[in-house]
């Protein structure tokens, strides 16, 4: 059976027995059958074991786009030109594209070795620092232009925009970029995955459109530095959200992941019942 061979390869037979693989395959089949039989009502979405993975998936997509990745990629030539980079925009764009491909390859190798959470958290930290660096550079640059500061402050930092954008691209592509899609597939229960994936995807591209469309407007109104600091602010909120809400799914089956949320729902229900019983005593 193709499914059995795929699971055998995915779980690595050196570390798991054939019996465990067969049990997991049966659990997956049962979960799929249950999802076909159970069509959740709208009110069921507000149950913890469904609501929490849906909210996590949506938030990952929102914070992915609010990092400013697409705005930076679309306006990268103008950003380097405004920064006064010694490299022309075509060369800089080629370097950025090459780094993006390499970072994605590295992410695919590390994701099942280090786990999702550590890559997501590391990704957010790298992006925040890179965006703060870009914001600081343009703050100094804008100060030079508008307040006649000594040009030496900017001259020594002409390499900083390229360095910060490269580290930002690496950070995005080792974590938040690909793993937002990966976790959406892993966290969502099969019976709501289709609808919720569509909503998450639509929300992601709406956010990308709004961020990209308004980048120039905000840059002209508040300065380029403010754009990058706003992106870093969303990155910091995303970091807190990921740290507090995203579970580790490395090496876990679909059933194991769903049990994480179901246990939390049962625990919440039991604690609520305990409080109510105490009030009646």
JSON list of C-alpha atoms in Angstrom, two decimals, residues 95-219:
[
{"chain": "A", "resi": 95, "resn": "UNK", "atom": "CA", "xyz": [21.76, 38.14, -4.61]},
{"chain": "A", "resi": 96, "resn": "UNK", "atom": "CA", "xyz": [18.52, 38.32, -2.62]},
{"chain": "A", "resi": 97, "resn": "UNK", "atom": "CA", "xyz": [16.79, 35.78, -4.90]},
{"chain": "A", "resi": 98, "resn": "UNK", "atom": "CA", "xyz": [19.71, 33.34, -4.63]},
{"chain": "A", "resi": 99, "resn": "UNK", "atom": "CA", "xyz": [19.76, 33.61, -0.84]},
{"chain": "A", "resi": 100, "resn": "UNK", "atom": "CA", "xyz": [16.00, 33.03, -0.75]},
{"chain": "A", "resi": 101, "resn": "UNK", "atom": "CA", "xyz": [16.34, 29.75, -2.67]},
{"chain": "A", "resi": 102, "resn": "UNK", "atom": "CA", "xyz": [19.23, 28.53, -0.48]},
{"chain": "A", "resi": 103, "resn": "UNK", "atom": "CA", "xyz": [17.42, 29.45, 2.75]},
{"chain": "A", "resi": 104, "resn": "UNK", "atom": "CA", "xyz": [14.32, 27.49, 1.67]},
{"chain": "A", "resi": 105, "resn": "UNK", "atom": "CA", "xyz": [16.47, 24.41, 0.95]},
{"chain": "A", "resi": 106, "resn": "UNK", "atom": "CA", "xyz": [18.11, 24.71, 4.38]},
{"chain": "A", "resi": 107, "resn": "UNK", "atom": "CA", "xyz": [14.69, 25.01, 6.02]},
{"chain": "A", "resi": 108, "resn": "UNK", "atom": "CA", "xyz": [13.47, 21.79, 4.39]},
{"chain": "A", "resi": 109, "resn": "UNK", "atom": "CA", "xyz": [16.50, 19.97, 5.84]},
{"chain": "A", "resi": 110, "resn": "UNK", "atom": "CA", "xyz": [16.21, 21.44, 9.36]},
{"chain": "A", "resi": 111, "resn": "UNK", "atom": "CA", "xyz": [12.45, 21.31, 9.88]},
{"chain": "A", "resi": 112, "resn": "UNK", "atom": "CA", "xyz": [12.32, 17.63, 10.91]},
{"chain": "A", "resi": 113, "resn": "UNK", "atom": "CA", "xyz": [15.57, 17.82, 12.86]},
{"chain": "A", "resi": 114, "resn": "UNK", "atom": "CA", "xyz": [15.07, 20.90, 14.99]},
{"chain": "A", "resi": 115, "resn": "UNK", "atom": "CA", "xyz": [11.27, 21.09, 15.01]},
{"chain": "A", "resi": 116, "resn": "UNK", "atom": "CA", "xyz": [8.74, 23.71, 13.96]},
{"chain": "A", "resi": 117, "resn": "UNK", "atom": "CA", "xyz": [8.67, 25.88, 17.09]},
{"chain": "A", "resi": 118, "resn": "UNK", "atom": "CA", "xyz": [12.40, 26.56, 17.31]},
{"chain": "A", "resi": 119, "resn": "UNK", "atom": "CA", "xyz": [12.55, 27.47, 13.61]},
{"chain": "A", "resi": 120, "resn": "UNK", "atom": "CA", "xyz": [9.52, 29.75, 13.90]},
{"chain": "A", "resi": 121, "resn": "UNK", "atom": "CA", "xyz": [10.86, 31.52, 17.00]},
{"chain": "A", "resi": 122, "resn": "UNK", "atom": "CA", "xyz": [14.37, 31.84, 15.52]},
{"chain": "A", "resi": 123, "resn": "UNK", "atom": "CA", "xyz": [12.87, 33.11, 12.26]},
{"chain": "A", "resi": 124, "resn": "UNK", "atom": "CA", "xyz": [10.88, 35.83, 14.04]},
{"chain": "A", "resi": 125, "resn": "UNK", "atom": "CA", "xyz": [13.88, 36.99, 16.08]},
{"chain": "A", "resi": 126, "resn": "UNK", "atom": "CA", "xyz": [16.13, 37.22, 13.00]},
{"chain": "A", "resi": 127, "resn": "UNK", "atom": "CA", "xyz": [13.46, 39.15, 11.07]},
{"chain": "A", "resi": 128, "resn": "UNK", "atom": "CA", "xyz": [12.80, 41.57, 13.96]},
{"chain": "A", "resi": 129, "resn": "UNK", "atom": "CA", "xyz": [16.51, 42.38, 14.32]},
{"chain": "A", "resi": 130, "resn": "UNK", "atom": "CA", "xyz": [16.92, 42.80, 10.55]},
{"chain": "A", "resi": 131, "resn": "UNK", "atom": "CA", "xyz": [13.91, 45.12, 10.30]},
{"chain": "A", "resi": 132, "resn": "UNK", "atom": "CA", "xyz": [15.16, 47.17, 13.26]},
{"chain": "A", "resi": 133, "resn": "UNK", "atom": "CA", "xyz": [18.53, 47.47, 11.51]},
{"chain": "A", "resi": 134, "resn": "UNK", "atom": "CA", "xyz": [16.85, 48.72, 8.32]},
{"chain": "A", "resi": 135, "resn": "UNK", "atom": "CA", "xyz": [14.73, 51.13, 10.34]},
{"chain": "A", "resi": 136, "resn": "UNK", "atom": "CA", "xyz": [17.81, 52.48, 12.15]},
{"chain": "A", "resi": 137, "resn": "UNK", "atom": "CA", "xyz": [19.70, 52.96, 8.86]},
{"chain": "A", "resi": 138, "resn": "UNK", "atom": "CA", "xyz": [16.89, 54.91, 7.20]},
{"chain": "A", "resi": 139, "resn": "UNK", "atom": "CA", "xyz": [16.34, 56.93, 10.38]},
{"chain": "A", "resi": 140, "resn": "UNK", "atom": "CA", "xyz": [19.97, 58.04, 10.18]},
{"chain": "A", "resi": 141, "resn": "UNK", "atom": "CA", "xyz": [19.66, 58.55, 6.40]},
{"chain": "A", "resi": 142, "resn": "UNK", "atom": "CA", "xyz": [16.53, 60.66, 6.80]},
{"chain": "A", "resi": 143, "resn": "UNK", "atom": "CA", "xyz": [18.28, 62.61, 9.53]},
{"chain": "A", "resi": 144, "resn": "UNK", "atom": "CA", "xyz": [21.16, 63.31, 7.17]},
{"chain": "A", "resi": 145, "resn": "UNK", "atom": "CA", "xyz": [18.82, 64.52, 4.46]},
{"chain": "A", "resi": 146, "resn": "UNK", "atom": "CA", "xyz": [16.51, 66.63, 6.61]},
{"chain": "A", "resi": 147, "resn": "UNK", "atom": "CA", "xyz": [18.72, 67.82, 9.45]},
{"chain": "A", "resi": 148, "resn": "UNK", "atom": "CA", "xyz": [22.08, 68.08, 7.62]},
{"chain": "A", "resi": 149, "resn": "UNK", "atom": "CA", "xyz": [23.89, 65.56, 9.79]},
{"chain": "A", "resi": 150, "resn": "UNK", "atom": "CA", "xyz": [27.44, 64.70, 8.78]},
{"chain": "A", "resi": 151, "resn": "UNK", "atom": "CA", "xyz": [27.31, 62.33, 5.77]},
{"chain": "A", "resi": 152, "resn": "UNK", "atom": "CA", "xyz": [29.99, 60.16, 7.37]},
{"chain": "A", "resi": 153, "resn": "UNK", "atom": "CA", "xyz": [27.29, 58.58, 9.58]},
{"chain": "A", "resi": 154, "resn": "UNK", "atom": "CA", "xyz": [25.59, 57.19, 6.50]},
{"chain": "A", "resi": 155, "resn": "UNK", "atom": "CA", "xyz": [28.71, 56.56, 4.45]},
{"chain": "A", "resi": 156, "resn": "UNK", "atom": "CA", "xyz": [30.06, 53.97, 6.90]},
{"chain": "A", "resi": 157, "resn": "UNK", "atom": "CA", "xyz": [26.73, 52.10, 6.86]},
{"chain": "A", "resi": 158, "resn": "UNK", "atom": "CA", "xyz": [26.12, 51.72, 3.14]},
{"chain": "A", "resi": 159, "resn": "UNK", "atom": "CA", "xyz": [26.57, 47.96, 3.48]},
{"chain": "A", "resi": 160, "resn": "UNK", "atom": "CA", "xyz": [23.89, 47.69, 6.19]},
{"chain": "A", "resi": 161, "resn": "UNK", "atom": "CA", "xyz": [20.71, 47.61, 4.00]},
{"chain": "A", "resi": 162, "resn": "UNK", "atom": "CA", "xyz": [21.98, 44.67, 1.92]},
{"chain": "A", "resi": 163, "resn": "UNK", "atom": "CA", "xyz": [23.10, 42.79, 5.05]},
{"chain": "A", "resi": 164, "resn": "UNK", "atom": "CA", "xyz": [19.80, 43.40, 6.85]},
{"chain": "A", "resi": 165, "resn": "UNK", "atom": "CA", "xyz": [17.69, 42.40, 3.83]},
{"chain": "A", "resi": 166, "resn": "UNK", "atom": "CA", "xyz": [19.72, 39.21, 3.33]},
{"chain": "A", "resi": 167, "resn": "UNK", "atom": "CA", "xyz": [19.34, 38.22, 6.99]},
{"chain": "A", "resi": 168, "resn": "UNK", "atom": "CA", "xyz": [15.63, 39.10, 6.81]},
{"chain": "A", "resi": 169, "resn": "UNK", "atom": "CA", "xyz": [15.20, 36.85, 3.73]},
{"chain": "A", "resi": 170, "resn": "UNK", "atom": "CA", "xyz": [17.08, 34.03, 5.47]},
{"chain": "A", "resi": 171, "resn": "UNK", "atom": "CA", "xyz": [14.97, 34.42, 8.61]},
{"chain": "A", "resi": 172, "resn": "UNK", "atom": "CA", "xyz": [11.72, 34.46, 6.66]},
{"chain": "A", "resi": 173, "resn": "UNK", "atom": "CA", "xyz": [12.55, 31.42, 4.53]},
{"chain": "A", "resi": 174, "resn": "UNK", "atom": "CA", "xyz": [13.86, 29.18, 7.30]},
{"chain": "A", "resi": 175, "resn": "UNK", "atom": "CA", "xyz": [10.72, 29.57, 9.38]},
{"chain": "A", "resi": 176, "resn": "UNK", "atom": "CA", "xyz": [7.66, 31.77, 8.99]},
{"chain": "A", "resi": 177, "resn": "UNK", "atom": "CA", "xyz": [7.62, 31.64, 5.18]},
{"chain": "A", "resi": 178, "resn": "UNK", "atom": "CA", "xyz": [7.24, 27.90, 4.53]},
{"chain": "A", "resi": 179, "resn": "UNK", "atom": "CA", "xyz": [6.16, 26.72, 8.00]},
{"chain": "A", "resi": 180, "resn": "UNK", "atom": "CA", "xyz": [2.99, 28.83, 8.10]},
{"chain": "A", "resi": 181, "resn": "UNK", "atom": "CA", "xyz": [1.69, 26.67, 5.26]},
{"chain": "A", "resi": 182, "resn": "UNK", "atom": "CA", "xyz": [3.10, 23.47, 6.78]},
{"chain": "A", "resi": 183, "resn": "UNK", "atom": "CA", "xyz": [1.45, 24.04, 10.16]},
{"chain": "A", "resi": 184, "resn": "UNK", "atom": "CA", "xyz": [-1.87, 24.94, 8.56]},
{"chain": "A", "resi": 185, "resn": "UNK", "atom": "CA", "xyz": [-1.91, 21.45, 7.04]},
{"chain": "A", "resi": 186, "resn": "UNK", "atom": "CA", "xyz": [-0.80, 19.78, 10.27]},
{"chain": "A", "resi": 187, "resn": "UNK", "atom": "CA", "xyz": [-2.97, 21.61, 12.83]},
{"chain": "A", "resi": 188, "resn": "UNK", "atom": "CA", "xyz": [-6.36, 21.77, 11.13]},
{"chain": "A", "resi": 189, "resn": "UNK", "atom": "CA", "xyz": [-8.69, 18.76, 11.59]},
{"chain": "A", "resi": 190, "resn": "UNK", "atom": "CA", "xyz": [-9.61, 17.01, 8.32]},
{"chain": "A", "resi": 191, "resn": "UNK", "atom": "CA", "xyz": [-13.31, 17.93, 8.55]},
{"chain": "A", "resi": 192, "resn": "UNK", "atom": "CA", "xyz": [-12.59, 21.70, 8.53]},
{"chain": "A", "resi": 193, "resn": "UNK", "atom": "CA", "xyz": [-9.27, 21.74, 6.67]},
{"chain": "A", "resi": 194, "resn": "UNK", "atom": "CA", "xyz": [-10.69, 22.55, 3.24]},
{"chain": "A", "resi": 195, "resn": "UNK", "atom": "CA", "xyz": [-12.82, 25.53, 4.31]},
{"chain": "A", "resi": 196, "resn": "UNK", "atom": "CA", "xyz": [-10.28, 26.92, 6.79]},
{"chain": "A", "resi": 197, "resn": "UNK", "atom": "CA", "xyz": [-7.37, 26.56, 4.36]},
{"chain": "A", "resi": 198, "resn": "UNK", "atom": "CA", "xyz": [-9.32, 28.59, 1.81]},
{"chain": "A", "resi": 199, "resn": "UNK", "atom": "CA", "xyz": [-10.08, 31.30, 4.38]},
{"chain": "A", "resi": 200, "resn": "UNK", "atom": "CA", "xyz": [-6.44, 31.38, 5.57]},
{"chain": "A", "resi": 201, "resn": "UNK", "atom": "CA", "xyz": [-5.13, 31.64, 2.02]},
{"chain": "A", "resi": 202, "resn": "UNK", "atom": "CA", "xyz": [-7.57, 34.43, 1.13]},
{"chain": "A", "resi": 203, "resn": "UNK", "atom": "CA", "xyz": [-6.69, 36.30, 4.33]},
{"chain": "A", "resi": 204, "resn": "UNK", "atom": "CA", "xyz": [-2.98, 35.94, 3.63]},
{"chain": "A", "resi": 205, "resn": "UNK", "atom": "CA", "xyz": [-3.20, 37.48, 0.16]},
{"chain": "A", "resi": 206, "resn": "UNK", "atom": "CA", "xyz": [-5.55, 40.24, 1.29]},
{"chain": "A", "resi": 207, "resn": "UNK", "atom": "CA", "xyz": [-2.97, 41.22, 3.93]},
{"chain": "A", "resi": 208, "resn": "UNK", "atom": "CA", "xyz": [-0.17, 40.99, 1.35]},
{"chain": "A", "resi": 209, "resn": "UNK", "atom": "CA", "xyz": [-2.12, 43.27, -1.01]},
{"chain": "A", "resi": 210, "resn": "UNK", "atom": "CA", "xyz": [-2.85, 45.85, 1.70]},
{"chain": "A", "resi": 211, "resn": "UNK", "atom": "CA", "xyz": [0.75, 45.91, 2.98]},
{"chain": "A", "resi": 212, "resn": "UNK", "atom": "CA", "xyz": [2.26, 46.19, -0.50]},
{"chain": "A", "resi": 213, "resn": "UNK", "atom": "CA", "xyz": [-0.27, 48.79, -1.70]},
{"chain": "A", "resi": 214, "resn": "UNK", "atom": "CA", "xyz": [0.22, 51.05, 1.32]},
{"chain": "A", "resi": 215, "resn": "UNK", "atom": "CA", "xyz": [4.01, 50.73, 1.70]},
{"chain": "A", "resi": 216, "resn": "UNK", "atom": "CA", "xyz": [4.76, 53.72, -0.52]},
{"chain": "A", "resi": 217, "resn": "UNK", "atom": "CA", "xyz": [2.00, 55.81, 1.08]},
{"chain": "A", "resi": 218, "resn": "UNK", "atom": "CA", "xyz": [3.27, 55.19, 4.61]},
{"chain": "A", "resi": 219, "resn": "UNK", "atom": "CA", "xyz": [6.89, 55.71, 3.53]}
]
